[in-house]
Backbone as XML, in Angstrom:
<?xml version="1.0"?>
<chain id="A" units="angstrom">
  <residue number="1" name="UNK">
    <atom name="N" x="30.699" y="16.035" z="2.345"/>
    <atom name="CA" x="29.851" y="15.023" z="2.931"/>
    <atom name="C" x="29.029" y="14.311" z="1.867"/>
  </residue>
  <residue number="2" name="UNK">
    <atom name="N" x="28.516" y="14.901" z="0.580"/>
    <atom name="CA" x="27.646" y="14.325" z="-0.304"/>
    <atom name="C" x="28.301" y="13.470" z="-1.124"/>
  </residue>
  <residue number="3" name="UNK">
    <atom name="N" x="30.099" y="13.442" z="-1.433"/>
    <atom name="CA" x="30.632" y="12.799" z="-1.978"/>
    <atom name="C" x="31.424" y="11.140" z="-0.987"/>
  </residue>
  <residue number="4" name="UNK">
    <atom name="N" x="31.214" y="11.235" z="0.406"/>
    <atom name="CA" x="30.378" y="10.105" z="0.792"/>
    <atom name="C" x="29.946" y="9.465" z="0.843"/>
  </residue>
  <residue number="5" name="UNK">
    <atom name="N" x="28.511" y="9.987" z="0.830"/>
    <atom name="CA" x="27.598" y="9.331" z="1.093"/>
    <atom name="C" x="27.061" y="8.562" z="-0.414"/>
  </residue>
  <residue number="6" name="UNK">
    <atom name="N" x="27.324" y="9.204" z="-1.492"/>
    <atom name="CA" x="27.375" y="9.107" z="-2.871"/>
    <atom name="C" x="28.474" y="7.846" z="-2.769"/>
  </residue>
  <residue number="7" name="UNK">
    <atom name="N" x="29.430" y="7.673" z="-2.672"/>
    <atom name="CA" x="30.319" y="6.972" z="-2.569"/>
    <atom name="C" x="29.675" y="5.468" z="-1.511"/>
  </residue>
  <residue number="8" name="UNK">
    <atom name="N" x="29.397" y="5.684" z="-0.437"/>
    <atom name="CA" x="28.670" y="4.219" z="0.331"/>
    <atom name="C" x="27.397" y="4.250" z="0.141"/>
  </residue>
  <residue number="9" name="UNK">
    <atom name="N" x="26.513" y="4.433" z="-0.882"/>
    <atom name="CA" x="25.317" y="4.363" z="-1.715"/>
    <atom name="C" x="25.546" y="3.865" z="-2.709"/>
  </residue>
  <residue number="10" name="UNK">
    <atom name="N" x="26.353" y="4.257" z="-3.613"/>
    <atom name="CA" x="26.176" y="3.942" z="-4.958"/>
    <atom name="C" x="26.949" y="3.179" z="-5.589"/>
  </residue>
  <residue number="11" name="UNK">
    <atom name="N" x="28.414" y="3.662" z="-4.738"/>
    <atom name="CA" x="29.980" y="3.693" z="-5.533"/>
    <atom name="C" x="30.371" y="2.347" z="-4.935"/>
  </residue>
  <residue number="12" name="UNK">
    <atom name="N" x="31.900" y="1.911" z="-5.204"/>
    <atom name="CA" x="32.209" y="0.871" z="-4.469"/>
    <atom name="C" x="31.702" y="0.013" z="-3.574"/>
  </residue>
  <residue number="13" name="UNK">
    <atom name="N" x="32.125" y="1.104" z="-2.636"/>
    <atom name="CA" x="31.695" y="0.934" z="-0.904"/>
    <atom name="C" x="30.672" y="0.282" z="-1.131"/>
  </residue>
  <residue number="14" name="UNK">
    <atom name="N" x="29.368" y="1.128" z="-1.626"/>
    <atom name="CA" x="28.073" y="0.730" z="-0.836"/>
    <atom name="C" x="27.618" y="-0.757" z="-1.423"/>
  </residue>
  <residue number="15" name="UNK">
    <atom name="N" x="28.296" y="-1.175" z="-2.969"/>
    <atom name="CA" x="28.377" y="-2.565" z="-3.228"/>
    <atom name="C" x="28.589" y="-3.866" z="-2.295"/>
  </residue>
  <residue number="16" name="UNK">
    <atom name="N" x="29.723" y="-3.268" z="-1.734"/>
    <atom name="CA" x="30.499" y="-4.046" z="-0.400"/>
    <atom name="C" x="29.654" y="-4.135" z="0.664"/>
  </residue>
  <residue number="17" name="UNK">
    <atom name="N" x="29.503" y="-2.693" z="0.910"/>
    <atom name="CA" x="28.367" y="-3.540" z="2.109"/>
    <atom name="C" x="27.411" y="-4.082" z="1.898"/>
  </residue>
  <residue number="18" name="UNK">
    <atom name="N" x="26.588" y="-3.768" z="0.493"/>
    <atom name="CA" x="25.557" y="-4.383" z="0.509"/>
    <atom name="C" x="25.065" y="-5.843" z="0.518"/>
  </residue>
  <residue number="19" name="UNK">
    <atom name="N" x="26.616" y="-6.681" z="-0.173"/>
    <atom name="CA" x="26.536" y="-7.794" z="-0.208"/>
    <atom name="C" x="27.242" y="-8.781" z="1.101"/>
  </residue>
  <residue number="20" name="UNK">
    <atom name="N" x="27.419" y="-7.762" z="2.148"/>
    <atom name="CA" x="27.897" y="-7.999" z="3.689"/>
    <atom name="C" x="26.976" y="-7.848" z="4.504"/>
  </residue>
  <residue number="21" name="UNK">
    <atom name="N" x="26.047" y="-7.355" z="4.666"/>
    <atom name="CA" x="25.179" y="-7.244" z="5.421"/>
    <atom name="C" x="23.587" y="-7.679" z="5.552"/>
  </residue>
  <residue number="22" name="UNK">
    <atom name="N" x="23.910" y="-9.062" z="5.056"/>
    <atom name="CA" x="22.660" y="-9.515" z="5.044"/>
    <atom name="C" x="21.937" y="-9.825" z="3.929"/>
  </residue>
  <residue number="23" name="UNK">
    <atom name="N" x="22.851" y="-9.390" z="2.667"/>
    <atom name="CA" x="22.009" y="-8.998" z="1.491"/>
    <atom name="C" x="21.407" y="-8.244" z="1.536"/>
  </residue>
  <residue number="24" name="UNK">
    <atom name="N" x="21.296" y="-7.468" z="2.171"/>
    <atom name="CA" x="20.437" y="-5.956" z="2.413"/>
    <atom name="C" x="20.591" y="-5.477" z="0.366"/>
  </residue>
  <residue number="25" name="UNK">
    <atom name="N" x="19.675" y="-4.585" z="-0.106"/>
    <atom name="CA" x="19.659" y="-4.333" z="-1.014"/>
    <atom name="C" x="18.991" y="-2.846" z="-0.859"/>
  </residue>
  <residue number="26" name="UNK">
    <atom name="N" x="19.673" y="-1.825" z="-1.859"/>
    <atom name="CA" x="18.278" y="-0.684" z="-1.798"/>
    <atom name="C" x="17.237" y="-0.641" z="-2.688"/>
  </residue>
  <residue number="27" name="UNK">
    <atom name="N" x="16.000" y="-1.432" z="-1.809"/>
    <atom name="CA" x="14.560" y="-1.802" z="-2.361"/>
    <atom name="C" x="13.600" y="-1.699" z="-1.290"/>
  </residue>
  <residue number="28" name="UNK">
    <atom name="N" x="12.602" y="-1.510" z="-1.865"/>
    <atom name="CA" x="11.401" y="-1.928" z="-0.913"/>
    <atom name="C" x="10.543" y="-3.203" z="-1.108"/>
  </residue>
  <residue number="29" name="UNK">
    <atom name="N" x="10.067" y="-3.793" z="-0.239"/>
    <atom name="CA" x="9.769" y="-5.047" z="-0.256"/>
    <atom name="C" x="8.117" y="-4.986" z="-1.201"/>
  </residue>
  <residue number="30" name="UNK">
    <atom name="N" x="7.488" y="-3.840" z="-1.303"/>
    <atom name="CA" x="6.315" y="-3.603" z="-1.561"/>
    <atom name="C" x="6.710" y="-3.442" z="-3.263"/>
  </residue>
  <residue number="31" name="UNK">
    <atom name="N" x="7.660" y="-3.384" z="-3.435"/>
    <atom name="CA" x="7.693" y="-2.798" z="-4.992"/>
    <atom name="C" x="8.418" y="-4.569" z="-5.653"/>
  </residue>
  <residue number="32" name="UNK">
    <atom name="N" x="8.557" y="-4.956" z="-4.923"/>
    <atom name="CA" x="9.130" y="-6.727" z="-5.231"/>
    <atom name="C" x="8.171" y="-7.582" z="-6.393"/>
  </residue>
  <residue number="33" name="UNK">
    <atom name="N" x="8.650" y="-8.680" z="-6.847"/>
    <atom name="CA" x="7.541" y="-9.285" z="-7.342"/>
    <atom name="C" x="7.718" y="-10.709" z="-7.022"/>
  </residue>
  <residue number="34" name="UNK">
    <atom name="N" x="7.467" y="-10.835" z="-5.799"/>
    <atom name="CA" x="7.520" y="-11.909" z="-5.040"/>
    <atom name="C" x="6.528" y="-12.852" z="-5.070"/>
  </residue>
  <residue number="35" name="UNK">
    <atom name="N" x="6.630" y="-13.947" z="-4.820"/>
    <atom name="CA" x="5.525" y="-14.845" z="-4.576"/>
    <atom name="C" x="4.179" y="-14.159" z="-3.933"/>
  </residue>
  <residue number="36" name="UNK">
    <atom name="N" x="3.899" y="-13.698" z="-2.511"/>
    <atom name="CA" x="3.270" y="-13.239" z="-1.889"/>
    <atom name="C" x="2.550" y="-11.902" z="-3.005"/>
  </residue>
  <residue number="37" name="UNK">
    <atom name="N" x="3.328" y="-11.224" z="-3.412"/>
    <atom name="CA" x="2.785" y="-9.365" z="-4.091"/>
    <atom name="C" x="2.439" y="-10.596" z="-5.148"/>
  </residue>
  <residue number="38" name="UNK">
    <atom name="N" x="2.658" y="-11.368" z="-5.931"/>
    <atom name="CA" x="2.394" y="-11.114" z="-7.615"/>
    <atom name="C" x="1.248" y="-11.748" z="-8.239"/>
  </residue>
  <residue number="39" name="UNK">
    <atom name="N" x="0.243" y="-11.333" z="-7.318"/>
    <atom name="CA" x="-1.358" y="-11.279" z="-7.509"/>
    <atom name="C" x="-2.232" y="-10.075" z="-7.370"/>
  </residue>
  <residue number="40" name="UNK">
    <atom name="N" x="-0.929" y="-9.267" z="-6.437"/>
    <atom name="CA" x="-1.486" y="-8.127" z="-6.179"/>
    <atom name="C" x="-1.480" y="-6.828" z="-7.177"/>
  </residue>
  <residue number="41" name="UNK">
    <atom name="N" x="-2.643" y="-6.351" z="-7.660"/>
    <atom name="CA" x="-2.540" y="-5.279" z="-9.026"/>
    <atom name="C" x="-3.480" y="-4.338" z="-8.092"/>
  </residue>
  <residue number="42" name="UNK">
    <atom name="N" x="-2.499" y="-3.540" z="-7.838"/>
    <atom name="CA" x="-3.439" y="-2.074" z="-7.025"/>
    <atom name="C" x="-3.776" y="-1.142" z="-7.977"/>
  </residue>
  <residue number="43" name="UNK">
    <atom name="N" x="-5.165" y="-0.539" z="-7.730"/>
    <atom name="CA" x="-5.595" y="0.542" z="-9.058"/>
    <atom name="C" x="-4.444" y="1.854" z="-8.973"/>
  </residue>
  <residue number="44" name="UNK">
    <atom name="N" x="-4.548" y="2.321" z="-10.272"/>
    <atom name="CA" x="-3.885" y="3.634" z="-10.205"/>
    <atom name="C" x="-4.388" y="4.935" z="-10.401"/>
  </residue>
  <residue number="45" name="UNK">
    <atom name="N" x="-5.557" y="4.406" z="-10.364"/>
    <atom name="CA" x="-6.904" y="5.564" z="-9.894"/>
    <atom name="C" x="-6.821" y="6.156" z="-8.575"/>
  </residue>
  <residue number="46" name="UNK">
    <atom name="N" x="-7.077" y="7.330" z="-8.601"/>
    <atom name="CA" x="-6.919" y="8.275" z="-7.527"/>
    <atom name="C" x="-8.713" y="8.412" z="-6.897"/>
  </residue>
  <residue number="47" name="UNK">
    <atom name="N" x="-8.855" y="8.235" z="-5.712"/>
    <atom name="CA" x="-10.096" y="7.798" z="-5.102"/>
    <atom name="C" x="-11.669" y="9.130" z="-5.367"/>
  </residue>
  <residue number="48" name="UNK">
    <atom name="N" x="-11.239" y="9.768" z="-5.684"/>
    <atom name="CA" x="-12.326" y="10.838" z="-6.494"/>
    <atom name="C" x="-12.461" y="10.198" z="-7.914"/>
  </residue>
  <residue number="49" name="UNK">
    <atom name="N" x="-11.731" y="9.077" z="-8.328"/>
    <atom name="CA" x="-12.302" y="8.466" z="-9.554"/>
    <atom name="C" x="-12.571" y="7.456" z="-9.407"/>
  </residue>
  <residue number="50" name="UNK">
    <atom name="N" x="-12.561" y="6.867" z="-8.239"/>
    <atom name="CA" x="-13.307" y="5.549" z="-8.208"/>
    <atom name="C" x="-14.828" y="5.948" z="-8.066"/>
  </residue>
  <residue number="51" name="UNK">
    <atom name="N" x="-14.927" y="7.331" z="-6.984"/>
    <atom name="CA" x="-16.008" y="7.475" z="-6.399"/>
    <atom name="C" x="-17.244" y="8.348" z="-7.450"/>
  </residue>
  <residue number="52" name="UNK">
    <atom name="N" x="-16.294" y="8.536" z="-8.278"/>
    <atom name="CA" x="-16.764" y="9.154" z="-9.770"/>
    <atom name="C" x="-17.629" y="8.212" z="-10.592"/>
  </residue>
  <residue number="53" name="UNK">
    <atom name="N" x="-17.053" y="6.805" z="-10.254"/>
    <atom name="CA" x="-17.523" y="5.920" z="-11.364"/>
    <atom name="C" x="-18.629" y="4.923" z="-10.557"/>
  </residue>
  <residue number="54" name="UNK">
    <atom name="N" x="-18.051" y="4.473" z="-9.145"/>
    <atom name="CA" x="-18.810" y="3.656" z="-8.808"/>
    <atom name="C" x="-19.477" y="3.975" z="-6.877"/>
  </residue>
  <residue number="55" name="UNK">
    <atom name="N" x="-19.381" y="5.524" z="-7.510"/>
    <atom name="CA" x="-19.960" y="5.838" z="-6.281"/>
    <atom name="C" x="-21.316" y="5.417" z="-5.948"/>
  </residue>
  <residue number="56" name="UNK">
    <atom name="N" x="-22.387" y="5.551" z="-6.569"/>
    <atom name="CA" x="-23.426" y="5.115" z="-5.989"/>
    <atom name="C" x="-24.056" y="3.618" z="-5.895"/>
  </residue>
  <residue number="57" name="UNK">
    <atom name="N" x="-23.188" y="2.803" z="-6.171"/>
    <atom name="CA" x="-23.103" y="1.628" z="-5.910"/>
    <atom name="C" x="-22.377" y="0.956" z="-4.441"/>
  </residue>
  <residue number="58" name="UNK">
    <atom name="N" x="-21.161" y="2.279" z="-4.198"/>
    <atom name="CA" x="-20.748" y="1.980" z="-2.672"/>
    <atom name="C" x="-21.775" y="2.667" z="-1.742"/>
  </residue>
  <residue number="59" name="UNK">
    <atom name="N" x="-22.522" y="3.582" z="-2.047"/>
    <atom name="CA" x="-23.152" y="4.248" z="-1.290"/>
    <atom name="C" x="-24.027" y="3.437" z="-0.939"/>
  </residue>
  <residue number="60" name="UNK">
    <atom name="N" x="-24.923" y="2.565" z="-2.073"/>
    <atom name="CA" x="-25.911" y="1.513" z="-1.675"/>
    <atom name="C" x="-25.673" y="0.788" z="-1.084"/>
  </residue>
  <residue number="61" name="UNK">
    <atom name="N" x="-24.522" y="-0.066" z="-1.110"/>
    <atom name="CA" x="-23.884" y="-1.493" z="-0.243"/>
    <atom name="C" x="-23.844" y="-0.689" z="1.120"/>
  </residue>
  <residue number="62" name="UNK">
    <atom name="N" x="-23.124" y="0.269" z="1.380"/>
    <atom name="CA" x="-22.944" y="1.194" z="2.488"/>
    <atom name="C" x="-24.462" y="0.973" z="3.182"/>
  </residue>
  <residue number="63" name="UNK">
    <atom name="N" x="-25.753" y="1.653" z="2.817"/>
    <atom name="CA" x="-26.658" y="1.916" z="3.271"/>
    <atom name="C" x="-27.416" y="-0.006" z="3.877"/>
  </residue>
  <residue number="64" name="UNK">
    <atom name="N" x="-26.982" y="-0.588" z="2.926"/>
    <atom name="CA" x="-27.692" y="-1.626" z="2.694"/>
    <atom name="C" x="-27.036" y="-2.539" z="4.211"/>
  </residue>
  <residue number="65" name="UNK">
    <atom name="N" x="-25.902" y="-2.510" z="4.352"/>
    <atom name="CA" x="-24.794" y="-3.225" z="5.374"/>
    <atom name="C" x="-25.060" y="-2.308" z="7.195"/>
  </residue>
  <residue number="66" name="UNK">
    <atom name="N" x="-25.890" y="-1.049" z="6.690"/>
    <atom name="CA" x="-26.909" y="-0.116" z="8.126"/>
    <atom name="C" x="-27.424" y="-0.684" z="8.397"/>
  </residue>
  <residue number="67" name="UNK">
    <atom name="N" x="-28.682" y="-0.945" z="7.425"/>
    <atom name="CA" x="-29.789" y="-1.707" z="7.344"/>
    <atom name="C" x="-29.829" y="-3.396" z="8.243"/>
  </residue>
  <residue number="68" name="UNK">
    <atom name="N" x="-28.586" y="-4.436" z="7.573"/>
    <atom name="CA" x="-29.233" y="-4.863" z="7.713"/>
    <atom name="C" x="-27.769" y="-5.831" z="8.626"/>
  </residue>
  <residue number="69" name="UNK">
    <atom name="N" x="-27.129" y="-5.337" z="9.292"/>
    <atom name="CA" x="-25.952" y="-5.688" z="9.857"/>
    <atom name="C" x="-25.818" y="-4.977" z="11.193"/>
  </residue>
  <residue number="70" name="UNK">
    <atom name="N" x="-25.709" y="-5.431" z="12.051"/>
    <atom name="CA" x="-26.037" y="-4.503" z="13.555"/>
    <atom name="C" x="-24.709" y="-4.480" z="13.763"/>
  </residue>
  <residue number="71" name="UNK">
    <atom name="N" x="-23.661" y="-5.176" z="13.256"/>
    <atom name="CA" x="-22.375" y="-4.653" z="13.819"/>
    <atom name="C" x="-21.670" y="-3.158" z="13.046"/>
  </residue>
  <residue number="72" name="UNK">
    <atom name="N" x="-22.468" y="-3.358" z="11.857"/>
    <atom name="CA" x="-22.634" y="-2.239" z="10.949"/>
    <atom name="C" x="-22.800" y="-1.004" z="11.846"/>
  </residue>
  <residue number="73" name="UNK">
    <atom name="N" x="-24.231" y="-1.243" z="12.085"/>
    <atom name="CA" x="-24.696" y="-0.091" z="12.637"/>
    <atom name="C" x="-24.067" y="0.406" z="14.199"/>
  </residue>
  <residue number="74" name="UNK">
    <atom name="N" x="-23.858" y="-0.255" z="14.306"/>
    <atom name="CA" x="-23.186" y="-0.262" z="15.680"/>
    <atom name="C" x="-21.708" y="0.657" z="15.656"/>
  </residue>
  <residue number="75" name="UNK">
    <atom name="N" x="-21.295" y="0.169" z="15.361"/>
    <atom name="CA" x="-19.777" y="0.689" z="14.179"/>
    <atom name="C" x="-20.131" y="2.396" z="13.650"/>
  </residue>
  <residue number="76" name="UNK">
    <atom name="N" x="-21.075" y="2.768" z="13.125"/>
    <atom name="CA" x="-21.458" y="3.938" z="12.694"/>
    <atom name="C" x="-21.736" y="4.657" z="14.004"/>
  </residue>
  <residue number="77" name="UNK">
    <atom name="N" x="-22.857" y="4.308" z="14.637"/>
    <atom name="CA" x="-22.995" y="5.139" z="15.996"/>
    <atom name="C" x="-22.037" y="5.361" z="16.344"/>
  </residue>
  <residue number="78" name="UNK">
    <atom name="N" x="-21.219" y="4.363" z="17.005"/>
    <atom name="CA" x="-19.591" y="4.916" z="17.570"/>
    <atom name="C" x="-19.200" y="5.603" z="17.132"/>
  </residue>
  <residue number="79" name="UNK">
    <atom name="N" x="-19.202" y="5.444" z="15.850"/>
    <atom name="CA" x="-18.134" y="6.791" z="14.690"/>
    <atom name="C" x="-18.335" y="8.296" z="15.573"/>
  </residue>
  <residue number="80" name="UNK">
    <atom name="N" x="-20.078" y="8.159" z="14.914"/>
    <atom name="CA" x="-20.562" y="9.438" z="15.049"/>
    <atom name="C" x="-20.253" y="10.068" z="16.064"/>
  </residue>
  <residue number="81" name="UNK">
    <atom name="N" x="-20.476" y="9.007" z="17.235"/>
    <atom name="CA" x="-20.365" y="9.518" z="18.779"/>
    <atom name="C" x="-19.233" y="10.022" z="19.153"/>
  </residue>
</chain>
């Protein structure tokens, strides 16, 4: 079975269909560098290092958007609730 599937993946076959069916390709559209993505630069920081560096600066905006934003706060109660 793995020599198959190896075979309509990789080999011949899966050439054939690939250029039959739509142009289907094996990709993901997120890994593209398309018009739409190629502005987009996502960090490759893992979120205990963002919160490492610029944690208490989100914490303030956080507190500050309680303060002084009622949909804010509003939004939090619910949470909590």
């Amino acid at each position: 079975m793995g020599m198959i599937r190896d075979a309509l993946s990789e080999g011949v076959l899966g050439r054939f269909i690939s250029k039959t069916v739509n142009g289907a390709r094996n990709s993901y559209d997120g890994a593209s560098a398309r018009r739409r993505l190629r502005s987009w630069v996502p960090t490759q920081y893992t979120t205990n290092t963002i919160l490492a560096a610029q944690g208490p600066l989100l914490r303030s905006r956080a507190r500050d958007a309680l303060r002084n934003n009622p949909h804010a706060n509003a939004a939090c109660e619910s949470f909590a609730d």
